[in-house]
PDB file of C-alpha atoms and ligand atoms in Angstrom:
ATOM      1  CA  UNK A   5      86.015 101.519 -84.094  1.00  0.00           C
ATOM      2  CA  UNK A   6      82.991 103.823 -83.979  1.00  0.00           C
ATOM      3  CA  UNK A   7      83.082 107.237 -85.693  1.00  0.00           C
ATOM      4  CA  UNK A   8      80.538 109.952 -86.352  1.00  0.00           C
ATOM      5  CA  UNK A   9      80.394 111.736 -89.702  1.00  0.00           C
ATOM      6  CA  UNK A  10      78.584 115.048 -89.970  1.00  0.00           C
ATOM      7  CA  UNK A  11      76.121 114.850 -92.859  1.00  0.00           C
ATOM      8  CA  UNK A  12      75.254 117.668 -95.267  1.00  0.00           C
ATOM      9  CA  UNK A  13      75.528 116.196 -98.747  1.00  0.00           C
ATOM     10  CA  UNK A  14      72.439 114.983-100.592  1.00  0.00           C
ATOM     11  CA  UNK A  15      74.142 111.650-101.268  1.00  0.00           C
ATOM     12  CA  UNK A  16      74.632 110.969 -97.548  1.00  0.00           C
ATOM     13  CA  UNK A  17      71.105 112.137 -96.701  1.00  0.00           C
ATOM     14  CA  UNK A  18      69.847 109.623 -99.250  1.00  0.00           C
ATOM     15  CA  UNK A  19      71.822 106.919 -97.432  1.00  0.00           C
ATOM     16  CA  UNK A  20      70.188 107.958 -94.136  1.00  0.00           C
ATOM     17  CA  UNK A  21      66.774 107.974 -95.836  1.00  0.00           C
ATOM     18  CA  UNK A  22      67.404 104.363 -96.947  1.00  0.00           C
ATOM     19  CA  UNK A  23      68.558 103.284 -93.483  1.00  0.00           C
ATOM     20  CA  UNK A  24      65.578 105.010 -91.852  1.00  0.00           C
ATOM     21  CA  UNK A  25      63.257 103.112 -94.201  1.00  0.00           C
ATOM     22  CA  UNK A  26      64.736  99.743 -93.166  1.00  0.00           C
ATOM     23  CA  UNK A  27      65.017 100.529 -89.424  1.00  0.00           C
ATOM     24  CA  UNK A  28      61.655 102.240 -88.955  1.00  0.00           C
ATOM     25  CA  UNK A  29      59.613  99.593 -90.809  1.00  0.00           C
ATOM     26  CA  UNK A  30      61.293  96.808 -88.824  1.00  0.00           C
ATOM     27  CA  UNK A  31      61.305  98.532 -85.431  1.00  0.00           C
ATOM     28  CA  UNK A  32      58.204 100.757 -85.348  1.00  0.00           C
ATOM     29  CA  UNK A  33      55.566  98.714 -87.213  1.00  0.00           C
ATOM     30  CA  UNK A  34      54.750  96.632 -84.092  1.00  0.00           C
ATOM     31  CA  UNK A  35      54.764  99.813 -81.940  1.00  0.00           C
ATOM     32  CA  UNK A  36      52.834 102.415 -83.981  1.00  0.00           C
ATOM     33  CA  UNK A  37      51.528 100.468 -86.996  1.00  0.00           C
ATOM     34  CA  UNK A  38      52.546 100.470 -90.665  1.00  0.00           C
ATOM     35  CA  UNK A  39      50.447 103.479 -91.672  1.00  0.00           C
ATOM     36  CA  UNK A  40      52.021 105.795 -89.114  1.00  0.00           C
ATOM     37  CA  UNK A  41      55.505 104.533 -90.031  1.00  0.00           C
ATOM     38  CA  UNK A  42      54.932 105.451 -93.696  1.00  0.00           C
ATOM     39  CA  UNK A  43      53.493 108.844 -92.688  1.00  0.00           C
ATOM     40  CA  UNK A  44      56.363 109.698 -90.332  1.00  0.00           C
ATOM     41  CA  UNK A  45      59.086 108.548 -92.748  1.00  0.00           C
ATOM     42  CA  UNK A  46      57.642 110.823 -95.432  1.00  0.00           C
ATOM     43  CA  UNK A  47      57.243 113.752 -93.044  1.00  0.00           C
ATOM     44  CA  UNK A  48      60.575 113.531 -91.201  1.00  0.00           C
ATOM     45  CA  UNK A  49      63.080 111.186 -92.864  1.00  0.00           C
ATOM     46  CA  UNK A  50      63.249 111.869 -96.597  1.00  0.00           C
ATOM     47  CA  UNK A  51      66.476 113.499 -97.807  1.00  0.00           C
ATOM     48  CA  UNK A  52      64.496 116.688 -98.554  1.00  0.00           C
ATOM     49  CA  UNK A  53      62.827 116.752 -95.104  1.00  0.00           C
ATOM     50  CA  UNK A  54      66.201 116.253 -93.382  1.00  0.00           C
ATOM     51  CA  UNK A  55      67.838 118.896 -95.543  1.00  0.00           C
ATOM     52  CA  UNK A  56      65.109 121.356 -94.410  1.00  0.00           C
ATOM     53  CA  UNK A  57      65.688 120.342 -90.762  1.00  0.00           C
ATOM     54  CA  UNK A  58      69.448 120.947 -91.160  1.00  0.00           C
ATOM     55  CA  UNK A  59      68.795 124.427 -92.529  1.00  0.00           C
ATOM     56  CA  UNK A  60      66.745 125.134 -89.358  1.00  0.00           C
ATOM     57  CA  UNK A  61      69.569 124.067 -87.021  1.00  0.00           C
ATOM     58  CA  UNK A  62      69.410 120.273 -86.765  1.00  0.00           C
ATOM     59  CA  UNK A  63      72.638 118.307 -87.059  1.00  0.00           C
ATOM     60  CA  UNK A  64      72.717 114.845 -88.639  1.00  0.00           C
ATOM     61  CA  UNK A  65      75.538 112.325 -88.198  1.00  0.00           C
ATOM     62  CA  UNK A  66      76.169 108.927 -89.724  1.00  0.00           C
ATOM     63  CA  UNK A  67      77.333 106.353 -87.166  1.00  0.00           C
ATOM     64  CA  UNK A  68      80.206 104.422 -88.772  1.00  0.00           C
ATOM     65  CA  UNK A  69      81.834 101.210 -87.552  1.00  0.00           C
ATOM     66  CA  UNK A  70      85.202 100.887 -89.310  1.00  0.00           C
ATOM     67  CA  UNK A  71      83.827 103.154 -92.067  1.00  0.00           C
ATOM     68  CA  UNK A  72      80.679 101.020 -92.486  1.00  0.00           C
ATOM     69  CA  UNK A  73      77.400 102.901 -91.842  1.00  0.00           C
ATOM     70  CA  UNK A  74      75.586 101.198 -88.943  1.00  0.00           C
ATOM     71  CA  UNK A  75      73.083 103.925 -88.037  1.00  0.00           C
ATOM     72  CA  UNK A  76      72.488 107.638 -87.670  1.00  0.00           C
ATOM     73  CA  UNK A  77      71.668 110.298 -85.115  1.00  0.00           C
ATOM     74  CA  UNK A  78      70.382 113.842 -85.065  1.00  0.00           C
ATOM     75  CA  UNK A  79      70.174 116.624 -82.508  1.00  0.00           C
ATOM     76  CA  UNK A  80      69.442 120.326 -82.138  1.00  0.00           C
ATOM     77  CA  UNK A  81      70.192 122.867 -79.437  1.00  0.00           C
ATOM     78  CA  UNK A  82      67.065 123.982 -77.553  1.00  0.00           C
ATOM     79  CA  UNK A  83      68.044 126.644 -75.011  1.00  0.00           C
ATOM     80  CA  UNK A  84      69.924 124.846 -72.202  1.00  0.00           C
ATOM     81  CA  UNK A  85      69.272 121.345 -73.601  1.00  0.00           C
ATOM     82  CA  UNK A  86      70.682 119.475 -76.544  1.00  0.00           C
ATOM     83  CA  UNK A  87      67.629 117.654 -77.916  1.00  0.00           C
ATOM     84  CA  UNK A  88      68.502 114.196 -79.218  1.00  0.00           C
ATOM     85  CA  UNK A  89      65.947 113.916 -81.985  1.00  0.00           C
ATOM     86  CA  UNK A  90      67.035 110.625 -83.593  1.00  0.00           C
ATOM     87  CA  UNK A  91      69.327 107.747 -82.661  1.00  0.00           C
ATOM     88  CA  UNK A  92      68.922 104.636 -84.764  1.00  0.00           C
ATOM     89  CA  UNK A  93      71.100 101.582 -85.297  1.00  0.00           C
ATOM     90  CA  UNK A  94      70.501  98.780 -87.797  1.00  0.00           C
ATOM     91  CA  UNK A  95      69.067  95.763 -85.979  1.00  0.00           C
ATOM     92  CA  UNK A  96      72.223  93.664 -86.524  1.00  0.00           C
ATOM     93  CA  UNK A  97      74.311  96.376 -84.830  1.00  0.00           C
ATOM     94  CA  UNK A  98      72.350  96.778 -81.575  1.00  0.00           C
ATOM     95  CA  UNK A  99      73.453  95.550 -78.170  1.00  0.00           C
ATOM     96  CA  UNK A 100      77.162  95.931 -78.974  1.00  0.00           C
ATOM     97  CA  UNK A 101      77.757  99.168 -77.090  1.00  0.00           C
ATOM     98  CA  UNK A 102      77.486 101.412 -80.178  1.00  0.00           C
ATOM     99  CA  UNK A 103      74.394 103.188 -78.815  1.00  0.00           C
ATOM    100  CA  UNK A 104      76.203 103.980 -75.599  1.00  0.00           C
ATOM    101  CA  UNK A 105      79.141 105.438 -77.581  1.00  0.00           C
ATOM    102  CA  UNK A 106      76.698 107.489 -79.644  1.00  0.00           C
ATOM    103  CA  UNK A 107      75.072 108.851 -76.463  1.00  0.00           C
ATOM    104  CA  UNK A 108      78.512 109.800 -75.085  1.00  0.00           C
ATOM    105  CA  UNK A 109      79.233 111.575 -78.382  1.00  0.00           C
ATOM    106  CA  UNK A 110      75.973 113.546 -78.041  1.00  0.00           C
ATOM    107  CA  UNK A 111      76.752 114.399 -74.394  1.00  0.00           C
ATOM    108  CA  UNK A 112      80.126 115.793 -75.512  1.00  0.00           C
ATOM    109  CA  UNK A 113      78.372 117.923 -78.173  1.00  0.00           C
ATOM    110  CA  UNK A 114      75.987 119.163 -75.426  1.00  0.00           C
ATOM    111  CA  UNK A 115      78.902 120.342 -73.275  1.00  0.00           C
ATOM    112  CA  UNK A 116      80.542 121.993 -76.289  1.00  0.00           C
ATOM    113  CA  UNK A 117      77.293 123.897 -76.914  1.00  0.00           C
ATOM    114  CA  UNK A 118      77.002 125.060 -73.284  1.00  0.00           C
ATOM    115  CA  UNK A 119      73.996 122.815 -72.661  1.00  0.00           C
ATOM    116  CA  UNK A 120      73.469 121.471 -69.148  1.00  0.00           C
ATOM    117  CA  UNK A 121      71.549 118.398 -70.323  1.00  0.00           C
ATOM    118  CA  UNK A 122      70.615 116.091 -73.173  1.00  0.00           C
ATOM    119  CA  UNK A 123      66.858 115.614 -73.608  1.00  0.00           C
ATOM    120  CA  UNK A 124      64.831 113.315 -75.836  1.00  0.00           C
ATOM    121  CA  UNK A 125      61.405 111.811 -76.373  1.00  0.00           C
ATOM    122  CA  UNK A 126      60.797 108.090 -76.753  1.00  0.00           C
ATOM    123  CA  UNK A 127      57.610 106.178 -77.567  1.00  0.00           C
ATOM    124  CA  UNK A 128      56.021 104.790 -74.393  1.00  0.00           C
ATOM    125  CA  UNK A 129      56.056 101.282 -75.880  1.00  0.00           C
ATOM    126  CA  UNK A 130      59.659 101.419 -77.167  1.00  0.00           C
ATOM    127  CA  UNK A 131      60.708  99.421 -74.119  1.00  0.00           C
ATOM    128  CA  UNK A 132      64.202  98.280 -75.135  1.00  0.00           C
ATOM    129  CA  UNK A 133      65.228 101.812 -76.018  1.00  0.00           C
ATOM    130  CA  UNK A 134      63.814 103.152 -72.727  1.00  0.00           C
ATOM    131  CA  UNK A 135      65.963 100.553 -70.917  1.00  0.00           C
ATOM    132  CA  UNK A 136      69.024 101.569 -72.924  1.00  0.00           C
ATOM    133  CA  UNK A 137      68.444 105.248 -72.060  1.00  0.00           C
ATOM    134  CA  UNK A 138      67.891 104.468 -68.364  1.00  0.00           C
ATOM    135  CA  UNK A 139      71.039 102.410 -68.237  1.00  0.00           C
ATOM    136  CA  UNK A 140      72.907 105.354 -69.816  1.00  0.00           C
ATOM    137  CA  UNK A 141      71.655 107.619 -66.997  1.00  0.00           C
ATOM    138  CA  UNK A 142      68.566 109.246 -68.532  1.00  0.00           C
ATOM    139  CA  UNK A 143      65.595 109.934 -66.249  1.00  0.00           C
ATOM    140  CA  UNK A 144      61.923 109.860 -67.280  1.00  0.00           C
ATOM    141  CA  UNK A 145      60.394 113.294 -66.607  1.00  0.00           C
ATOM    142  CA  UNK A 146      56.839 112.567 -67.804  1.00  0.00           C
ATOM    143  CA  UNK A 147      54.520 111.968 -70.731  1.00  0.00           C
ATOM    144  CA  UNK A 148      54.392 114.110 -73.904  1.00  0.00           C
ATOM    145  CA  UNK A 149      51.731 113.624 -76.565  1.00  0.00           C
ATOM    146  CA  UNK A 150      52.328 115.488 -79.836  1.00  0.00           C
ATOM    147  CA  UNK A 151      49.827 115.780 -82.665  1.00  0.00           C
ATOM    148  CA  UNK A 152      51.702 115.193 -85.932  1.00  0.00           C
ATOM    149  CA  UNK A 153      48.717 115.554 -88.268  1.00  0.00           C
ATOM    150  CA  UNK A 154      46.447 113.209 -90.236  1.00  0.00           C
ATOM    151  CA  UNK A 155      45.056 111.825 -86.969  1.00  0.00           C
ATOM    152  CA  UNK A 156      48.457 110.541 -85.785  1.00  0.00           C
ATOM    153  CA  UNK A 157      50.106 111.355 -82.463  1.00  0.00           C
ATOM    154  CA  UNK A 158      53.514 110.694 -80.956  1.00  0.00           C
ATOM    155  CA  UNK A 159      52.750 109.161 -77.567  1.00  0.00           C
ATOM    156  CA  UNK A 160      56.056 109.585 -75.790  1.00  0.00           C
ATOM    157  CA  UNK A 161      57.952 109.947 -72.563  1.00  0.00           C
ATOM    158  CA  UNK A 162      60.324 112.860 -72.151  1.00  0.00           C
ATOM    159  CA  UNK A 163      63.718 111.844 -70.762  1.00  0.00           C
ATOM    160  CA  UNK A 164      66.786 113.844 -69.846  1.00  0.00           C
ATOM    161  CA  UNK A 165      70.305 113.501 -68.526  1.00  0.00           C
ATOM    162  CA  UNK A 166      72.385 116.258 -66.973  1.00  0.00           C
ATOM    163  CA  UNK A 167      75.905 116.351 -68.405  1.00  0.00           C
TER     164      UNK A 167
HETATM  165  C1  COA B 208      68.326 102.473 -78.604  1.00  0.00           C
HETATM  166  C2  COA B 208      69.640 102.117 -79.261  1.00  0.00           C
HETATM  167  C3  COA B 208      70.219 103.316 -79.985  1.00  0.00           C
HETATM  168  C4  COA B 208      70.611 101.679 -78.141  1.00  0.00           C
HETATM  169  O1  COA B 208      71.831 101.308 -78.732  1.00  0.00           O
HETATM  170  P1  COA B 208      72.509  99.875 -78.456  1.00  0.00           P
HETATM  171  O2  COA B 208      73.816  99.851 -79.170  1.00  0.00           O
HETATM  172  O3  COA B 208      71.537  98.794 -78.788  1.00  0.00           O
HETATM  173  O4  COA B 208      72.741  99.904 -76.891  1.00  0.00           O
HETATM  174  P2  COA B 208      74.096  99.526 -76.147  1.00  0.00           P
HETATM  175  O5  COA B 208      74.524  98.163 -76.575  1.00  0.00           O
HETATM  176  O6  COA B 208      75.089 100.625 -76.292  1.00  0.00           O
HETATM  177  O7  COA B 208      73.575  99.480 -74.658  1.00  0.00           O
HETATM  178  C5  COA B 208      73.532 100.650 -73.879  1.00  0.00           C
HETATM  179  C6  COA B 208      73.161 100.263 -72.490  1.00  0.00           C
HETATM  180  O8  COA B 208      71.778  99.936 -72.449  1.00  0.00           O
HETATM  181  C7  COA B 208      71.592  98.627 -71.994  1.00  0.00           C
HETATM  182  N1  COA B 208      70.547  98.027 -72.809  1.00  0.00           N
HETATM  183  C8  COA B 208      70.433  98.083 -74.156  1.00  0.00           C
HETATM  184  N2  COA B 208      69.323  97.429 -74.538  1.00  0.00           N
HETATM  185  C9  COA B 208      68.759  96.931 -73.390  1.00  0.00           C
HETATM  186  C10 COA B 208      67.626  96.136 -73.110  1.00  0.00           C
HETATM  187  N3  COA B 208      66.814  95.713 -74.081  1.00  0.00           N
HETATM  188  N4  COA B 208      67.360  95.813 -71.824  1.00  0.00           N
HETATM  189  C11 COA B 208      68.159  96.230 -70.826  1.00  0.00           C
HETATM  190  N5  COA B 208      69.264  96.980 -71.025  1.00  0.00           N
HETATM  191  C12 COA B 208      69.555  97.320 -72.289  1.00  0.00           C
HETATM  192  C13 COA B 208      72.916  97.920 -72.226  1.00  0.00           C
HETATM  193  O9  COA B 208      73.070  96.850 -71.303  1.00  0.00           O
HETATM  194  C14 COA B 208      73.884  99.031 -71.962  1.00  0.00           C
HETATM  195  O10 COA B 208      74.082  99.238 -70.586  1.00  0.00           O
HETATM  196  P3  COA B 208      75.553  99.202 -69.934  1.00  0.00           P
HETATM  197  O11 COA B 208      76.374 100.173 -70.752  1.00  0.00           O
HETATM  198  O12 COA B 208      75.299  99.639 -68.549  1.00  0.00           O
HETATM  199  O13 COA B 208      75.999  97.791 -70.100  1.00  0.00           O
HETATM  200  C15 COA B 208      69.478 100.951 -80.276  1.00  0.00           C
HETATM  201  O14 COA B 208      69.112  99.773 -79.586  1.00  0.00           O
HETATM  202  C16 COA B 208      68.467 101.192 -81.378  1.00  0.00           C
HETATM  203  O15 COA B 208      68.810 101.734 -82.420  1.00  0.00           O
HETATM  204  N6  COA B 208      67.221 100.758 -81.178  1.00  0.00           N
HETATM  205  C17 COA B 208      66.171 100.800 -82.190  1.00  0.00           C
HETATM  206  C18 COA B 208      65.807 102.198 -82.625  1.00  0.00           C
HETATM  207  C19 COA B 208      65.264 103.059 -81.512  1.00  0.00           C
HETATM  208  O16 COA B 208      64.284 102.736 -80.878  1.00  0.00           O
HETATM  209  N7  COA B 208      65.933 104.178 -81.298  1.00  0.00           N
HETATM  210  C20 COA B 208      65.546 105.127 -80.262  1.00  0.00           C
HETATM  211  C21 COA B 208      64.440 106.017 -80.712  1.00  0.00           C
HETATM  212  S1  COA B 208      63.863 107.106 -79.430  1.00  0.00           S
END
């Protein structure tokens, strides 16, 4: 049974930091290269960085399967859209329908927050995730390239789903 636990405590943010380290190195190294993975983990996914994001309005949730952490997600309200900033499952836990349940959870939070859609960005070469989003009803609305410093960019598609 999948549950979502709102995360505020340092201890749980440290758990997410550890999961992010495992997932991002495994999943993103072939897509963006090891150097950018290290840079982005330090910039966005340390417990301190996430704590600062939470204080600016981001929400982080652990994804639990029968109380066992299997991944995490994060979102923030941006005007009429709930922006799904992160959704990550451990490799062993993908393809079992957990991602779909997590997306439904986020869509419910969007409705609760009077948002008409869920939006997200996904790396152009993150093909399996793009397929998962499309099969969940998200539509590609175009390319977005964001400079994240030190010569790195996020070369993404923007996707959205009306809820
Ligand atoms: C993206 C992610 C969250 C999706 O979660 P998941 O549990 O693997 O996906 P699900 O098993 O719930 O599948 C959801 C739907 O997508 C489809 N899908 C998933 N992966 C697919 C693939 N590689 N090809 C085609 N369809 C796929 C499933 O068939 C399912 O469709 P259905 O409900 O119509 O049957 C997960 O795979 C993940 O963490 N990936 C690595 C990290 C990542 O890239 N995160 C996104 C960052 S933007």
